[in-house]
């Protein structure tokens, strides 16, 4: 019978967009887990910075809605100075601050909850500009429209699936923990596991970053998936056994 060294490092899969998972893997410090960045997509900029700034000037929104840090990846430091933003997740809030946005709200429970918080503000915003990806969950914008807010949409980026992802999932060592960072990443992981005829170990901890990612994992049949609030990510990493 093969014995298992309890001190042998275990493997942590980070499944998400390339920039996010590579940054997390590079910043990893725990010797107990070996991180494996498994990016399912690459960021493709759809609008250069000049056109994003032109959209801000043209629409003159009260608030810019940001549901992903990728939406402002093309902007340089300070370029959006003086413009208010409402952001889904702390990662997006930090990215918005780097390029000059004044973050007035950070939602920790998804776009719908953020929309409700915007509608509850006084004064309520009349015009919102949503900088978004080619594919995005629309529930937050639709809730704002139901509340009488004009929402203009500008596509600033796209997430392009990586052909190498299936092979990388096939080659990765068995994980003890998997962190999936978006609903689309959950779809990509499920498709990749099916394509390479692989299942996750029974004892593997499976987590979705944010309520929507966790919900999508459970919808896909990963019944034991747990949602982790983005604001709790550092605590989550620090608490891994």
PDB file of C-alpha atoms in Angstrom:
ATOM      1  CA  UNK A   1       0.000   0.000   0.000  1.00  0.00           C
ATOM      2  CA  UNK A   2       1.338   3.448  -0.939  1.00  0.00           C
ATOM      3  CA  UNK A   3       1.748   5.843   1.955  1.00  0.00           C
ATOM      4  CA  UNK A   4       1.039   9.562   1.533  1.00  0.00           C
ATOM      5  CA  UNK A   5       3.342  12.061   3.147  1.00  0.00           C
ATOM      6  CA  UNK A   6       1.050  14.542   4.985  1.00  0.00           C
ATOM      7  CA  UNK A   7       3.677  17.241   4.464  1.00  0.00           C
ATOM      8  CA  UNK A   8       3.970  16.710   0.715  1.00  0.00           C
ATOM      9  CA  UNK A   9       2.819  19.845  -1.134  1.00  0.00           C
ATOM     10  CA  UNK A  10      -0.663  19.665  -2.580  1.00  0.00           C
ATOM     11  CA  UNK A  11      -1.833  21.180  -5.823  1.00  0.00           C
ATOM     12  CA  UNK A  12      -4.062  24.221  -6.269  1.00  0.00           C
ATOM     13  CA  UNK A  13      -5.699  24.877  -9.647  1.00  0.00           C
ATOM     14  CA  UNK A  14      -6.448  28.504 -10.482  1.00  0.00           C
ATOM     15  CA  UNK A  15      -8.938  28.612 -13.376  1.00  0.00           C
ATOM     16  CA  UNK A  16      -9.718  31.985 -14.926  1.00  0.00           C
ATOM     17  CA  UNK A  17      -8.460  34.600 -17.332  1.00  0.00           C
ATOM     18  CA  UNK A  18      -4.722  34.558 -18.012  1.00  0.00           C
ATOM     19  CA  UNK A  19      -3.811  37.842 -16.300  1.00  0.00           C
ATOM     20  CA  UNK A  20      -5.696  37.029 -13.109  1.00  0.00           C
ATOM     21  CA  UNK A  21      -4.524  33.450 -12.559  1.00  0.00           C
ATOM     22  CA  UNK A  22      -0.908  34.152 -13.501  1.00  0.00           C
ATOM     23  CA  UNK A  23      -0.813  37.087 -11.084  1.00  0.00           C
ATOM     24  CA  UNK A  24      -2.231  34.930  -8.296  1.00  0.00           C
ATOM     25  CA  UNK A  25       0.205  32.098  -8.993  1.00  0.00           C
ATOM     26  CA  UNK A  26       3.201  34.456  -9.042  1.00  0.00           C
ATOM     27  CA  UNK A  27       2.150  36.031  -5.752  1.00  0.00           C
ATOM     28  CA  UNK A  28       1.682  32.660  -4.039  1.00  0.00           C
ATOM     29  CA  UNK A  29       3.835  32.147  -0.948  1.00  0.00           C
ATOM     30  CA  UNK A  30       2.496  29.073   0.893  1.00  0.00           C
ATOM     31  CA  UNK A  31       4.820  26.049   0.708  1.00  0.00           C
ATOM     32  CA  UNK A  32       1.881  23.759   1.481  1.00  0.00           C
ATOM     33  CA  UNK A  33       0.262  24.169  -1.943  1.00  0.00           C
ATOM     34  CA  UNK A  34       1.742  24.334  -5.411  1.00  0.00           C
ATOM     35  CA  UNK A  35      -0.320  26.760  -7.547  1.00  0.00           C
ATOM     36  CA  UNK A  36      -1.101  25.930 -11.171  1.00  0.00           C
ATOM     37  CA  UNK A  37      -2.353  28.775 -13.355  1.00  0.00           C
ATOM     38  CA  UNK A  38      -4.829  27.290 -15.832  1.00  0.00           C
ATOM     39  CA  UNK A  39      -5.996  30.210 -17.980  1.00  0.00           C
ATOM     40  CA  UNK A  40      -8.999  29.397 -20.123  1.00  0.00           C
ATOM     41  CA  UNK A  41      -8.904  32.748 -21.966  1.00  0.00           C
ATOM     42  CA  UNK A  42      -6.758  35.630 -23.128  1.00  0.00           C
ATOM     43  CA  UNK A  43      -7.776  39.274 -22.906  1.00  0.00           C
ATOM     44  CA  UNK A  44      -8.406  40.918 -26.272  1.00  0.00           C
ATOM     45  CA  UNK A  45      -8.786  44.704 -26.208  1.00  0.00           C
ATOM     46  CA  UNK A  46     -11.693  45.831 -28.398  1.00  0.00           C
ATOM     47  CA  UNK A  47     -11.312  49.582 -27.836  1.00  0.00           C
ATOM     48  CA  UNK A  48      -8.063  51.513 -27.441  1.00  0.00           C
ATOM     49  CA  UNK A  49      -7.760  53.926 -24.539  1.00  0.00           C
ATOM     50  CA  UNK A  50      -8.553  56.978 -26.691  1.00  0.00           C
ATOM     51  CA  UNK A  51     -11.915  55.548 -27.722  1.00  0.00           C
ATOM     52  CA  UNK A  52     -12.826  54.531 -24.167  1.00  0.00           C
ATOM     53  CA  UNK A  53     -12.071  58.067 -22.986  1.00  0.00           C
ATOM     54  CA  UNK A  54     -14.056  59.480 -25.908  1.00  0.00           C
ATOM     55  CA  UNK A  55     -17.035  57.350 -24.825  1.00  0.00           C
ATOM     56  CA  UNK A  56     -16.785  58.781 -21.313  1.00  0.00           C
ATOM     57  CA  UNK A  57     -16.789  62.331 -22.693  1.00  0.00           C
ATOM     58  CA  UNK A  58     -19.635  61.652 -25.100  1.00  0.00           C
ATOM     59  CA  UNK A  59     -22.022  59.876 -22.723  1.00  0.00           C
ATOM     60  CA  UNK A  60     -21.135  61.955 -19.630  1.00  0.00           C
ATOM     61  CA  UNK A  61     -22.413  59.294 -17.214  1.00  0.00           C
ATOM     62  CA  UNK A  62     -23.089  59.927 -13.567  1.00  0.00           C
ATOM     63  CA  UNK A  63     -21.460  56.571 -12.835  1.00  0.00           C
ATOM     64  CA  UNK A  64     -19.481  54.045 -14.868  1.00  0.00           C
ATOM     65  CA  UNK A  65     -20.451  50.429 -14.193  1.00  0.00           C
ATOM     66  CA  UNK A  66     -17.461  48.067 -14.174  1.00  0.00           C
ATOM     67  CA  UNK A  67     -18.126  44.341 -13.820  1.00  0.00           C
ATOM     68  CA  UNK A  68     -14.555  43.229 -14.598  1.00  0.00           C
ATOM     69  CA  UNK A  69     -11.072  44.653 -14.164  1.00  0.00           C
ATOM     70  CA  UNK A  70     -10.463  43.765 -17.825  1.00  0.00           C
ATOM     71  CA  UNK A  71     -12.869  46.544 -18.872  1.00  0.00           C
ATOM     72  CA  UNK A  72     -10.256  49.192 -18.020  1.00  0.00           C
ATOM     73  CA  UNK A  73      -7.086  47.231 -18.816  1.00  0.00           C
ATOM     74  CA  UNK A  74      -6.320  49.494 -21.787  1.00  0.00           C
ATOM     75  CA  UNK A  75      -6.281  52.682 -19.696  1.00  0.00           C
ATOM     76  CA  UNK A  76      -3.155  54.185 -18.197  1.00  0.00           C
ATOM     77  CA  UNK A  77      -2.646  55.624 -14.723  1.00  0.00           C
ATOM     78  CA  UNK A  78      -4.927  58.581 -14.020  1.00  0.00           C
ATOM     79  CA  UNK A  79      -6.637  58.622 -17.413  1.00  0.00           C
ATOM     80  CA  UNK A  80     -10.129  58.328 -15.921  1.00  0.00           C
ATOM     81  CA  UNK A  81      -9.519  60.887 -13.164  1.00  0.00           C
ATOM     82  CA  UNK A  82     -12.650  62.537 -11.826  1.00  0.00           C
ATOM     83  CA  UNK A  83     -15.078  59.897 -13.122  1.00  0.00           C
ATOM     84  CA  UNK A  84     -17.191  57.967 -10.608  1.00  0.00           C
ATOM     85  CA  UNK A  85     -17.352  54.190 -10.910  1.00  0.00           C
ATOM     86  CA  UNK A  86     -19.313  51.352  -9.338  1.00  0.00           C
ATOM     87  CA  UNK A  87     -17.405  48.071  -9.407  1.00  0.00           C
ATOM     88  CA  UNK A  88     -18.202  44.400  -8.994  1.00  0.00           C
ATOM     89  CA  UNK A  89     -15.527  42.992  -6.698  1.00  0.00           C
ATOM     90  CA  UNK A  90     -12.494  44.426  -4.967  1.00  0.00           C
ATOM     91  CA  UNK A  91     -10.170  43.384  -7.808  1.00  0.00           C
ATOM     92  CA  UNK A  92     -12.175  45.545 -10.205  1.00  0.00           C
ATOM     93  CA  UNK A  93     -12.249  48.377  -7.682  1.00  0.00           C
ATOM     94  CA  UNK A  94      -8.461  48.332  -7.355  1.00  0.00           C
ATOM     95  CA  UNK A  95      -8.040  48.311 -11.153  1.00  0.00           C
ATOM     96  CA  UNK A  96     -10.445  51.236 -11.464  1.00  0.00           C
ATOM     97  CA  UNK A  97      -8.530  53.209  -8.861  1.00  0.00           C
ATOM     98  CA  UNK A  98      -5.247  52.645 -10.677  1.00  0.00           C
ATOM     99  CA  UNK A  99      -6.542  54.389 -13.790  1.00  0.00           C
ATOM    100  CA  UNK A 100      -8.101  57.276 -11.888  1.00  0.00           C
ATOM    101  CA  UNK A 101     -11.748  56.347 -11.296  1.00  0.00           C
ATOM    102  CA  UNK A 102     -13.306  57.484  -8.044  1.00  0.00           C
ATOM    103  CA  UNK A 103     -14.876  54.264  -6.805  1.00  0.00           C
ATOM    104  CA  UNK A 104     -18.147  55.147  -5.098  1.00  0.00           C
ATOM    105  CA  UNK A 105     -19.414  51.582  -4.640  1.00  0.00           C
ATOM    106  CA  UNK A 106     -17.831  48.131  -4.594  1.00  0.00           C
ATOM    107  CA  UNK A 107     -20.289  45.263  -4.796  1.00  0.00           C
ATOM    108  CA  UNK A 108     -19.298  41.998  -3.166  1.00  0.00           C
ATOM    109  CA  UNK A 109     -22.308  39.912  -4.210  1.00  0.00           C
ATOM    110  CA  UNK A 110     -22.474  40.385  -7.973  1.00  0.00           C
ATOM    111  CA  UNK A 111     -23.845  42.906 -10.456  1.00  0.00           C
ATOM    112  CA  UNK A 112     -27.477  42.612  -9.376  1.00  0.00           C
ATOM    113  CA  UNK A 113     -26.695  43.526  -5.777  1.00  0.00           C
ATOM    114  CA  UNK A 114     -24.524  46.398  -6.997  1.00  0.00           C
ATOM    115  CA  UNK A 115     -27.405  47.687  -9.123  1.00  0.00           C
ATOM    116  CA  UNK A 116     -29.711  47.615  -6.102  1.00  0.00           C
ATOM    117  CA  UNK A 117     -27.134  49.603  -4.124  1.00  0.00           C
ATOM    118  CA  UNK A 118     -26.902  52.197  -6.913  1.00  0.00           C
ATOM    119  CA  UNK A 119     -30.685  52.541  -7.004  1.00  0.00           C
ATOM    120  CA  UNK A 120     -30.694  53.093  -3.247  1.00  0.00           C
ATOM    121  CA  UNK A 121     -28.198  55.964  -3.455  1.00  0.00           C
ATOM    122  CA  UNK A 122     -29.270  59.538  -3.040  1.00  0.00           C
ATOM    123  CA  UNK A 123     -29.232  61.085  -5.508  1.00  0.00           C
ATOM    124  CA  UNK A 124     -29.912  58.111  -7.742  1.00  0.00           C
ATOM    125  CA  UNK A 125     -27.779  58.115 -10.903  1.00  0.00           C
ATOM    126  CA  UNK A 126     -29.682  59.051 -14.051  1.00  0.00           C
ATOM    127  CA  UNK A 127     -27.095  57.946 -16.618  1.00  0.00           C
ATOM    128  CA  UNK A 128     -24.790  54.935 -16.317  1.00  0.00           C
ATOM    129  CA  UNK A 129     -22.156  53.816 -18.803  1.00  0.00           C
ATOM    130  CA  UNK A 130     -21.371  50.097 -18.630  1.00  0.00           C
ATOM    131  CA  UNK A 131     -17.887  49.236 -19.893  1.00  0.00           C
ATOM    132  CA  UNK A 132     -18.143  45.515 -20.509  1.00  0.00           C
ATOM    133  CA  UNK A 133     -16.896  42.454 -22.340  1.00  0.00           C
ATOM    134  CA  UNK A 134     -18.428  40.950 -25.460  1.00  0.00           C
ATOM    135  CA  UNK A 135     -20.142  38.380 -23.241  1.00  0.00           C
ATOM    136  CA  UNK A 136     -21.418  39.539 -19.877  1.00  0.00           C
ATOM    137  CA  UNK A 137     -24.194  38.854 -17.398  1.00  0.00           C
ATOM    138  CA  UNK A 138     -26.848  41.490 -18.038  1.00  0.00           C
ATOM    139  CA  UNK A 139     -28.873  41.302 -14.829  1.00  0.00           C
ATOM    140  CA  UNK A 140     -27.290  44.370 -13.215  1.00  0.00           C
ATOM    141  CA  UNK A 141     -27.840  46.622 -16.222  1.00  0.00           C
ATOM    142  CA  UNK A 142     -31.399  45.368 -16.673  1.00  0.00           C
ATOM    143  CA  UNK A 143     -32.210  46.064 -13.031  1.00  0.00           C
ATOM    144  CA  UNK A 144     -30.938  49.635 -13.406  1.00  0.00           C
ATOM    145  CA  UNK A 145     -33.126  50.115 -16.476  1.00  0.00           C
ATOM    146  CA  UNK A 146     -36.126  48.787 -14.558  1.00  0.00           C
ATOM    147  CA  UNK A 147     -35.360  51.435 -11.946  1.00  0.00           C
ATOM    148  CA  UNK A 148     -35.520  54.215 -14.523  1.00  0.00           C
ATOM    149  CA  UNK A 149     -31.782  54.617 -15.120  1.00  0.00           C
ATOM    150  CA  UNK A 150     -30.471  55.094 -18.662  1.00  0.00           C
ATOM    151  CA  UNK A 151     -27.712  52.522 -19.253  1.00  0.00           C
ATOM    152  CA  UNK A 152     -25.416  52.837 -22.265  1.00  0.00           C
ATOM    153  CA  UNK A 153     -23.202  49.859 -23.095  1.00  0.00           C
ATOM    154  CA  UNK A 154     -19.692  50.032 -24.556  1.00  0.00           C
ATOM    155  CA  UNK A 155     -17.773  46.829 -25.300  1.00  0.00           C
ATOM    156  CA  UNK A 156     -14.135  47.447 -24.411  1.00  0.00           C
ATOM    157  CA  UNK A 157     -12.711  43.915 -24.308  1.00  0.00           C
ATOM    158  CA  UNK A 158     -13.314  40.265 -25.058  1.00  0.00           C
ATOM    159  CA  UNK A 159     -12.220  37.018 -23.431  1.00  0.00           C
ATOM    160  CA  UNK A 160     -10.864  34.756 -26.187  1.00  0.00           C
ATOM    161  CA  UNK A 161     -10.823  31.029 -25.315  1.00  0.00           C
ATOM    162  CA  UNK A 162      -7.400  29.378 -25.440  1.00  0.00           C
ATOM    163  CA  UNK A 163      -7.049  26.248 -27.564  1.00  0.00           C
ATOM    164  CA  UNK A 164      -4.334  24.978 -25.209  1.00  0.00           C
ATOM    165  CA  UNK A 165      -6.623  24.902 -22.168  1.00  0.00           C
ATOM    166  CA  UNK A 166      -7.862  21.320 -22.597  1.00  0.00           C
ATOM    167  CA  UNK A 167      -4.326  19.952 -22.927  1.00  0.00           C
ATOM    168  CA  UNK A 168      -3.211  21.926 -19.866  1.00  0.00           C
ATOM    169  CA  UNK A 169      -6.100  20.542 -17.805  1.00  0.00           C
ATOM    170  CA  UNK A 170      -5.223  17.038 -18.989  1.00  0.00           C
ATOM    171  CA  UNK A 171      -1.564  17.464 -17.975  1.00  0.00           C
ATOM    172  CA  UNK A 172      -2.103  19.189 -14.625  1.00  0.00           C
ATOM    173  CA  UNK A 173      -1.531  17.059 -11.491  1.00  0.00           C
ATOM    174  CA  UNK A 174      -4.528  16.022  -9.421  1.00  0.00           C
ATOM    175  CA  UNK A 175      -5.696  19.047  -7.432  1.00  0.00           C
ATOM    176  CA  UNK A 176      -6.535  19.238  -3.764  1.00  0.00           C
ATOM    177  CA  UNK A 177      -8.278  22.588  -4.323  1.00  0.00           C
ATOM    178  CA  UNK A 178      -9.727  24.238  -7.442  1.00  0.00           C
ATOM    179  CA  UNK A 179     -10.631  27.934  -7.529  1.00  0.00           C
ATOM    180  CA  UNK A 180     -12.805  28.905 -10.518  1.00  0.00           C
ATOM    181  CA  UNK A 181     -12.996  32.632 -11.079  1.00  0.00           C
ATOM    182  CA  UNK A 182     -16.080  33.289 -13.223  1.00  0.00           C
ATOM    183  CA  UNK A 183     -19.142  31.569 -14.703  1.00  0.00           C
ATOM    184  CA  UNK A 184     -17.434  31.348 -18.115  1.00  0.00           C
ATOM    185  CA  UNK A 185     -14.376  29.806 -16.477  1.00  0.00           C
ATOM    186  CA  UNK A 186     -16.701  27.236 -14.890  1.00  0.00           C
ATOM    187  CA  UNK A 187     -18.114  26.389 -18.328  1.00  0.00           C
ATOM    188  CA  UNK A 188     -14.609  26.108 -19.778  1.00  0.00           C
ATOM    189  CA  UNK A 189     -13.452  23.811 -16.978  1.00  0.00           C
ATOM    190  CA  UNK A 190     -16.476  21.525 -17.335  1.00  0.00           C
ATOM    191  CA  UNK A 191     -15.964  21.314 -21.105  1.00  0.00           C
ATOM    192  CA  UNK A 192     -12.248  20.613 -20.705  1.00  0.00           C
ATOM    193  CA  UNK A 193     -12.790  17.836 -18.156  1.00  0.00           C
ATOM    194  CA  UNK A 194     -15.312  16.229 -20.489  1.00  0.00           C
ATOM    195  CA  UNK A 195     -13.017  16.603 -23.501  1.00  0.00           C
ATOM    196  CA  UNK A 196     -10.088  14.882 -21.779  1.00  0.00           C
ATOM    197  CA  UNK A 197     -12.278  12.314 -19.968  1.00  0.00           C
ATOM    198  CA  UNK A 198     -11.111  13.429 -16.539  1.00  0.00           C
ATOM    199  CA  UNK A 199     -12.879  13.852 -13.214  1.00  0.00           C
ATOM    200  CA  UNK A 200     -11.765  15.841 -10.210  1.00  0.00           C
ATOM    201  CA  UNK A 201     -10.663  13.814  -7.157  1.00  0.00           C
ATOM    202  CA  UNK A 202     -13.509  13.046  -4.785  1.00  0.00           C
ATOM    203  CA  UNK A 203     -11.849  14.896  -1.915  1.00  0.00           C
ATOM    204  CA  UNK A 204     -11.011  17.963  -4.010  1.00  0.00           C
ATOM    205  CA  UNK A 205     -12.312  21.267  -2.666  1.00  0.00           C
ATOM    206  CA  UNK A 206     -14.094  23.181  -5.459  1.00  0.00           C
ATOM    207  CA  UNK A 207     -14.738  26.899  -5.056  1.00  0.00           C
ATOM    208  CA  UNK A 208     -16.262  29.610  -7.219  1.00  0.00           C
ATOM    209  CA  UNK A 209     -15.021  33.171  -6.826  1.00  0.00           C
ATOM    210  CA  UNK A 210     -18.242  35.096  -6.327  1.00  0.00           C
ATOM    211  CA  UNK A 211     -21.846  33.966  -6.105  1.00  0.00           C
ATOM    212  CA  UNK A 212     -22.335  33.705  -9.865  1.00  0.00           C
ATOM    213  CA  UNK A 213     -19.290  31.447 -10.346  1.00  0.00           C
ATOM    214  CA  UNK A 214     -20.373  29.180  -7.488  1.00  0.00           C
ATOM    215  CA  UNK A 215     -23.930  29.039  -8.812  1.00  0.00           C
ATOM    216  CA  UNK A 216     -22.695  28.138 -12.283  1.00  0.00           C
ATOM    217  CA  UNK A 217     -20.529  25.307 -10.949  1.00  0.00           C
ATOM    218  CA  UNK A 218     -23.512  23.845  -9.115  1.00  0.00           C
ATOM    219  CA  UNK A 219     -25.697  24.250 -12.215  1.00  0.00           C
ATOM    220  CA  UNK A 220     -23.089  22.238 -14.125  1.00  0.00           C
ATOM    221  CA  UNK A 221     -23.370  19.367 -11.653  1.00  0.00           C
ATOM    222  CA  UNK A 222     -20.546  20.181  -9.239  1.00  0.00           C
ATOM    223  CA  UNK A 223     -22.832  19.831  -6.257  1.00  0.00           C
ATOM    224  CA  UNK A 224     -20.202  20.420  -3.605  1.00  0.00           C
ATOM    225  CA  UNK A 225     -18.981  23.726  -5.031  1.00  0.00           C
ATOM    226  CA  UNK A 226     -18.758  26.592  -2.557  1.00  0.00           C
ATOM    227  CA  UNK A 227     -18.937  30.309  -3.324  1.00  0.00           C
ATOM    228  CA  UNK A 228     -16.175  32.572  -2.029  1.00  0.00           C
ATOM    229  CA  UNK A 229     -16.754  36.326  -1.874  1.00  0.00           C
ATOM    230  CA  UNK A 230     -13.960  38.211  -3.675  1.00  0.00           C
ATOM    231  CA  UNK A 231     -13.442  40.267  -0.531  1.00  0.00           C
ATOM    232  CA  UNK A 232     -12.693  37.021   1.364  1.00  0.00           C
ATOM    233  CA  UNK A 233     -10.112  35.704  -1.106  1.00  0.00           C
ATOM    234  CA  UNK A 234      -7.063  36.507   1.027  1.00  0.00           C
ATOM    235  CA  UNK A 235      -8.685  34.896   4.050  1.00  0.00           C
ATOM    236  CA  UNK A 236      -9.545  31.872   1.909  1.00  0.00           C
ATOM    237  CA  UNK A 237      -5.963  31.440   0.711  1.00  0.00           C
ATOM    238  CA  UNK A 238      -4.573  31.949   4.215  1.00  0.00           C
ATOM    239  CA  UNK A 239      -6.964  29.378   5.643  1.00  0.00           C
ATOM    240  CA  UNK A 240      -6.178  26.497   3.288  1.00  0.00           C
ATOM    241  CA  UNK A 241      -5.237  23.526   5.487  1.00  0.00           C
TER     242      UNK A 241
END
